[in-house]
Every structure is written in C-alpha cells, then in structure tokens.
Amino acid sequence: MAFRRVGRVLVPQGSEQGSPPPRPGGITMVSPSPARSKAEPARWQSELANVLDGFVIRRAGEPDYDRAGLASCRRGLSKKPMTEPAMYQYIAPVSLSVPRHWGAQAQARVEAATHYTLAMYGFHQQSQDRRMHQTFSQHHGPSVGAAASRLHQALKSNTPEGVDRRFLAAMTADSVEEVVGHLRVLVPQLRQHAIPLDYIVLADDLFNWPDSQRRARARRRWGLDYRWVPSDEADKPDSTQSHA
C-alpha cells in the first residue's frame, strides 16, 4: 500500500475520491531504483533512521523508550505489511520519501521492509535498557550474520546448533516473508542476550531480497559475518574475497 498526500493528510493511494484509473491492460511502468554509493543511504533509509531515533525519549534526564509506540509496532509482527493501522504513522514518512520515478512496486517493497523491520525492532527492544538498534557513523552496525555469530558464541556451552539451523534457513530463504519467519525466532534470543542489530541494514537487505543478484550479495555478506568454521576443505571460502 502506497501513501498519497491530500492537503495536509496522508491517505493510502486509491482510498480518496478522484483517484486516477489504472493504465489500460493493467500495465505499470516501473523504473529500477537508481544505483548509489555504499556511503550514501537512500532517503527512505534516512527517514527510517529518524523513525527509529524517535523511539528514544528522555525521562527525568535519563534515556527511555516510547513503549506505546514499540507496542504498536509489535502488533504488526504477525501481520502482513500495511495491515496494522497503528503502524501507519511510522511507515508513512518512510513511504512518502521514495522518489516517484522508482515506481509503485519499489515503494511497496520499501513499505514491506519498513513494516517488518519496525515490528522486529519493537519486539527486540522490549524490556531492554540498552538500545537494540546499533549503527555507526562511518560504517554499518552488526548485520544479521554478525548478530547471529554473537548469539552462537553466547550459546556455545548450550545448544548453538539451533542458531546454525535457523540462521542457515533465513539466509537461504527465497522470499521476504520466509526470511522474516526465521528471523522472528532468532530475535527473542538476541533480546535475551542483549545482542544488538543494525535495523537500517536489515531493512535494506529486506528491500533488496526480491532481486536475485542483490539477495546473493546479502547472503554472502551474512555468511562472511557469521564467520563459518569450515567442516572440510570444500567448505572453505575463497580467502581472496572481501565483504560485498
């Protein structure tokens, strides 16, 4: 679902009177999202960062969190994108920042990535004093692979094999919904051990997941960040490769 500004109000496209009819034959021309440098985040990512920062508040001079807002996001964890009205206020500014020439399909992908990201963050941050979204000014924070690696180490004396299986299932998933389904199982464990995640990087990965080439790059980065311990010579990665 894409948003449109009518006066000073944000409404879903197609819900207001006078909406333009679809193109004949149902054909929609979609332009690919433009390429950008790794150091230059897309505008929608900057807006998402603002939304995530907005959950951090101060009470009596001490940092705290917008618990009502996080609870609203948690309600979207088991729902499809744009089906939880309480999340619209957080998704709308991100959706509206998508350039028009990207097309409706890319905008819907941004909305889906934002929905799942905020829902998982709302669950991850619950009952935590330390902020579970971690990013850095000069480089990305912990990816799914890096966070899962820390979780594996934390459970080394218990049952790390479960983390291995769940991480591998998420990494090899073909659809965004399947990825999110597996990450929903890992996030409670990350919360239990206070292991943060860069939710802007996660949102970007989810946005890119439908594209096979970008999905392959995300998988490779997750795998490298997980720091596999090869079981035999055939499993050893090429030492000349670097992070994508």
CSV table of C-alpha atoms in Angstrom, one decimal:
chain,number,residue,atom,x,y,z
A,1,MET,CA,0.0,0.0,0.0
A,2,ALA,CA,1.4,3.4,-1.0
A,3,PHE,CA,0.6,6.7,0.6
A,4,ARG,CA,-0.5,9.9,-1.0
A,5,ARG,CA,-0.7,13.4,0.4
A,6,VAL,CA,-4.1,15.0,0.1
A,7,GLY,CA,-3.9,18.5,1.6
A,8,ARG,CA,-2.3,18.0,4.9
A,9,VAL,CA,-3.5,14.5,5.4
A,10,LEU,CA,-1.7,11.2,4.4
A,11,VAL,CA,-4.0,8.6,2.9
A,12,PRO,CA,-3.4,5.3,1.2
A,13,GLN,CA,-3.5,5.6,-2.6
A,14,GLY,CA,-6.7,4.6,-4.1
A,15,SER,CA,-8.8,5.4,-1.0
A,16,GLU,CA,-9.6,9.0,-1.9
A,17,GLN,CA,-12.2,10.1,-4.5
A,18,GLY,CA,-10.9,11.0,-7.8
A,19,SER,CA,-8.1,8.5,-7.9
A,20,PRO,CA,-6.8,8.0,-11.5
A,21,PRO,CA,-7.9,4.8,-13.2
A,22,PRO,CA,-5.3,2.1,-13.8
A,23,ARG,CA,-3.4,2.1,-17.1
A,24,PRO,CA,-5.1,0.1,-19.9
A,25,GLY,CA,-4.3,-3.6,-19.7
A,26,GLY,CA,-3.1,-3.2,-16.1
A,27,ILE,CA,0.4,-2.5,-17.2
A,28,THR,CA,2.5,-0.3,-14.9
A,29,MET,CA,5.9,1.0,-16.0
A,30,VAL,CA,8.4,0.7,-13.1
A,31,SER,CA,11.8,2.3,-13.1
A,32,PRO,CA,14.5,0.5,-11.2
A,33,SER,CA,15.8,2.2,-8.1
A,34,PRO,CA,18.9,4.2,-9.0
A,35,ALA,CA,22.4,3.0,-8.1
A,36,ARG,CA,24.1,4.8,-5.2
A,37,SER,CA,27.4,4.6,-3.4
A,38,LYS,CA,27.7,2.5,-0.3
A,39,ALA,CA,28.4,5.6,1.8
A,40,GLU,CA,25.2,7.3,0.6
A,41,PRO,CA,22.0,6.0,2.1
A,42,ALA,CA,18.7,6.2,0.2
A,43,ARG,CA,16.4,8.9,1.5
A,44,TRP,CA,13.9,6.3,2.8
A,45,GLN,CA,16.7,4.8,4.9
A,46,SER,CA,17.4,8.2,6.4
A,47,GLU,CA,13.7,8.6,7.2
A,48,LEU,CA,13.6,5.1,8.8
A,49,ALA,CA,16.6,6.1,10.9
A,50,ASN,CA,14.6,9.2,12.1
A,51,VAL,CA,11.7,6.9,13.0
A,52,LEU,CA,13.9,4.6,15.0
A,53,ASP,CA,15.6,7.5,16.7
A,54,GLY,CA,12.1,8.8,17.6
A,55,PHE,CA,11.5,5.8,19.8
A,56,VAL,CA,14.3,7.0,22.1
A,57,ILE,CA,13.0,9.6,24.6
A,58,ARG,CA,14.3,11.1,27.8
A,59,ARG,CA,12.5,11.0,31.2
A,60,ALA,CA,14.0,13.0,34.1
A,61,GLY,CA,17.2,13.4,32.1
A,62,GLU,CA,17.6,9.7,31.5
A,63,PRO,CA,17.2,7.9,28.2
A,64,ASP,CA,14.0,5.8,27.9
A,65,TYR,CA,11.8,4.4,25.1
A,66,ASP,CA,8.4,5.1,23.6
A,67,ARG,CA,6.9,1.9,25.0
A,68,ALA,CA,3.5,2.6,23.5
A,69,GLY,CA,5.0,3.1,20.1
A,70,LEU,CA,7.1,0.0,20.3
A,71,ALA,CA,4.0,-2.0,21.4
A,72,SER,CA,2.2,-0.7,18.3
A,73,CYS,CA,5.0,-2.0,16.1
A,74,ARG,CA,5.0,-5.4,17.9
A,75,ARG,CA,1.4,-5.8,16.9
A,76,GLY,CA,2.5,-5.9,13.3
A,77,LEU,CA,4.9,-8.9,13.8
A,78,SER,CA,2.3,-11.5,12.8
A,79,LYS,CA,0.6,-9.4,10.2
A,80,LYS,CA,1.2,-8.6,6.5
A,81,PRO,CA,2.7,-5.2,5.6
A,82,MET,CA,0.2,-2.3,5.8
A,83,THR,CA,-2.5,-4.2,7.6
A,84,GLU,CA,-1.8,-2.8,11.1
A,85,PRO,CA,-3.2,0.8,11.2
A,86,ALA,CA,-1.3,1.6,14.4
A,87,MET,CA,2.0,1.4,12.4
A,88,TYR,CA,0.9,3.8,9.6
A,89,GLN,CA,2.3,6.9,11.4
A,90,TYR,CA,5.7,5.3,11.4
A,91,ILE,CA,5.7,3.8,7.9
A,92,ALA,CA,4.1,6.8,6.1
A,93,PRO,CA,7.1,9.2,6.3
A,94,VAL,CA,9.4,6.5,5.0
A,95,SER,CA,7.0,5.6,2.2
A,96,LEU,CA,6.5,9.2,1.1
A,97,SER,CA,10.3,9.7,0.8
A,98,VAL,CA,10.5,7.2,-2.0
A,99,PRO,CA,11.1,9.1,-5.3
A,100,ARG,CA,8.2,8.8,-7.7
A,101,HIS,CA,10.3,7.6,-10.5
A,102,TRP,CA,11.1,4.4,-8.5
A,103,GLY,CA,7.6,3.3,-9.2
A,104,ALA,CA,4.8,1.8,-7.1
A,105,GLN,CA,6.5,-1.7,-6.9
A,106,ALA,CA,9.6,-0.3,-5.3
A,107,GLN,CA,7.5,1.8,-2.9
A,108,ALA,CA,5.6,-1.3,-1.8
A,109,ARG,CA,8.9,-3.0,-1.2
A,110,VAL,CA,10.1,-0.1,1.0
A,111,GLU,CA,6.8,-0.3,2.9
A,112,ALA,CA,7.1,-4.1,3.5
A,113,ALA,CA,10.8,-3.7,4.6
A,114,THR,CA,9.9,-0.9,6.9
A,115,HIS,CA,6.9,-2.8,8.4
A,116,TYR,CA,8.9,-6.0,9.1
A,117,THR,CA,11.9,-4.0,10.4
A,118,LEU,CA,9.8,-1.9,12.9
A,119,ALA,CA,7.9,-5.0,14.0
A,120,MET,CA,11.0,-7.0,14.8
A,121,TYR,CA,12.7,-4.0,16.4
A,122,GLY,CA,9.6,-3.4,18.6
A,123,PHE,CA,10.0,-6.9,19.9
A,124,HIS,CA,13.8,-6.8,20.2
A,125,GLN,CA,13.7,-3.6,22.3
A,126,GLN,CA,11.0,-4.7,24.7
A,127,SER,CA,12.2,-4.7,28.3
A,128,GLN,CA,15.7,-3.6,27.3
A,129,ASP,CA,17.5,-0.7,28.8
A,130,ARG,CA,20.3,-0.8,26.2
A,131,ARG,CA,19.3,0.2,22.7
A,132,MET,CA,19.0,-2.8,20.4
A,133,HIS,CA,19.4,-0.8,17.2
A,134,GLN,CA,23.1,-0.2,16.7
A,135,THR,CA,24.7,1.7,13.9
A,136,PHE,CA,27.8,3.8,13.4
A,137,SER,CA,28.5,7.0,11.6
A,138,GLN,CA,31.4,5.7,9.4
A,139,HIS,CA,30.2,2.1,8.8
A,140,HIS,CA,27.3,-0.3,9.2
A,141,GLY,CA,26.5,-1.8,12.6
A,142,PRO,CA,26.0,-5.6,13.1
A,143,SER,CA,24.3,-7.5,10.3
A,144,VAL,CA,22.1,-10.5,10.8
A,145,GLY,CA,25.1,-12.7,10.3
A,146,ALA,CA,27.2,-10.8,12.8
A,147,ALA,CA,24.4,-10.8,15.4
A,148,ALA,CA,23.8,-14.5,14.9
A,149,SER,CA,27.5,-15.2,15.3
A,150,ARG,CA,27.5,-13.5,18.7
A,151,LEU,CA,24.4,-15.5,19.6
A,152,HIS,CA,26.2,-18.7,18.6
A,153,GLN,CA,29.1,-17.8,20.9
A,154,ALA,CA,26.7,-16.9,23.7
A,155,LEU,CA,25.1,-20.4,23.4
A,156,LYS,CA,28.3,-22.3,22.8
A,157,SER,CA,28.0,-24.2,26.1
A,158,ASN,CA,24.3,-24.9,25.4
A,159,THR,CA,22.8,-25.6,22.0
A,160,PRO,CA,24.3,-23.4,19.3
A,161,GLU,CA,23.3,-25.9,16.6
A,162,GLY,CA,19.8,-24.4,16.7
A,163,VAL,CA,21.1,-21.0,15.9
A,164,ASP,CA,23.1,-22.5,13.0
A,165,ARG,CA,20.0,-24.2,11.6
A,166,ARG,CA,17.8,-21.1,11.9
A,167,PHE,CA,20.4,-18.7,10.5
A,168,LEU,CA,21.0,-21.0,7.5
A,169,ALA,CA,17.3,-21.3,6.9
A,170,ALA,CA,16.9,-17.5,7.0
A,171,MET,CA,19.9,-17.0,4.7
A,172,THR,CA,18.8,-19.4,2.1
A,173,ALA,CA,15.1,-18.3,2.1
A,174,ASP,CA,13.8,-17.1,-1.3
A,175,SER,CA,11.1,-14.7,-0.1
A,176,VAL,CA,11.0,-11.8,2.3
A,177,GLU,CA,8.2,-13.5,4.2
A,178,GLU,CA,10.2,-16.6,4.7
A,179,VAL,CA,13.3,-14.7,5.8
A,180,VAL,CA,11.2,-12.8,8.4
A,181,GLY,CA,9.6,-16.0,9.6
A,182,HIS,CA,13.0,-17.4,10.5
A,183,LEU,CA,14.3,-14.1,12.0
A,184,ARG,CA,11.3,-13.9,14.2
A,185,VAL,CA,12.7,-17.0,16.0
A,186,LEU,CA,16.2,-15.5,16.4
A,187,VAL,CA,15.1,-12.1,17.6
A,188,PRO,CA,13.8,-13.3,21.0
A,189,GLN,CA,17.2,-15.0,21.6
A,190,LEU,CA,19.0,-11.8,20.6
A,191,ARG,CA,16.9,-9.9,23.0
A,192,GLN,CA,17.5,-12.5,25.8
A,193,HIS,CA,21.3,-12.0,25.4
A,194,ALA,CA,21.1,-8.2,24.7
A,195,ILE,CA,22.7,-8.6,21.3
A,196,PRO,CA,22.0,-5.5,19.1
A,197,LEU,CA,21.3,-5.4,15.3
A,198,ASP,CA,21.6,-2.7,12.7
A,199,TYR,CA,18.0,-2.4,11.7
A,200,ILE,CA,18.7,0.0,8.9
A,201,VAL,CA,21.0,-2.6,7.3
A,202,LEU,CA,18.3,-5.2,7.9
A,203,ALA,CA,15.6,-3.0,6.2
A,204,ASP,CA,17.9,-2.5,3.2
A,205,ASP,CA,18.5,-6.3,2.9
A,206,LEU,CA,14.8,-7.0,3.1
A,207,PHE,CA,14.1,-4.3,0.4
A,208,ASN,CA,16.7,-5.9,-1.9
A,209,TRP,CA,15.7,-9.5,-1.2
A,210,PRO,CA,13.3,-9.9,-4.1
A,211,ASP,CA,16.2,-9.1,-6.5
A,212,SER,CA,18.2,-12.3,-7.0
A,213,GLN,CA,21.6,-10.6,-7.5
A,214,ARG,CA,21.2,-8.3,-4.5
A,215,ARG,CA,19.9,-11.2,-2.5
A,216,ALA,CA,23.0,-13.2,-3.4
A,217,ARG,CA,25.2,-10.3,-2.2
A,218,ALA,CA,23.3,-10.1,1.1
A,219,ARG,CA,23.6,-13.8,1.6
A,220,ARG,CA,27.3,-13.7,1.0
A,221,ARG,CA,27.7,-10.8,3.5
A,222,TRP,CA,25.7,-12.6,6.1
A,223,GLY,CA,27.7,-15.7,5.7
A,224,LEU,CA,31.0,-13.9,5.9
A,225,ASP,CA,29.8,-12.0,9.0
A,226,TYR,CA,28.8,-15.3,10.6
A,227,ARG,CA,32.4,-16.5,10.3
A,228,TRP,CA,31.8,-20.1,9.4
A,229,VAL,CA,34.1,-22.8,10.7
A,230,PRO,CA,34.6,-25.0,7.6
A,231,SER,CA,34.0,-28.7,8.2
A,232,ASP,CA,36.3,-29.7,5.3
A,233,GLU,CA,38.4,-28.3,2.5
A,234,ALA,CA,35.4,-28.0,0.2
A,235,ASP,CA,33.6,-25.7,2.6
A,236,LYS,CA,36.4,-23.2,3.0
A,237,PRO,CA,35.6,-19.8,1.4
A,238,ASP,CA,37.9,-18.1,-1.1
A,239,SER,CA,40.4,-16.2,1.1
A,240,THR,CA,40.8,-13.6,-1.7
A,241,GLN,CA,37.2,-12.5,-1.4
A,242,SER,CA,36.1,-9.5,0.7
A,243,HIS,CA,32.8,-8.2,2.0
A,244,ALA,CA,30.4,-7.1,-0.6
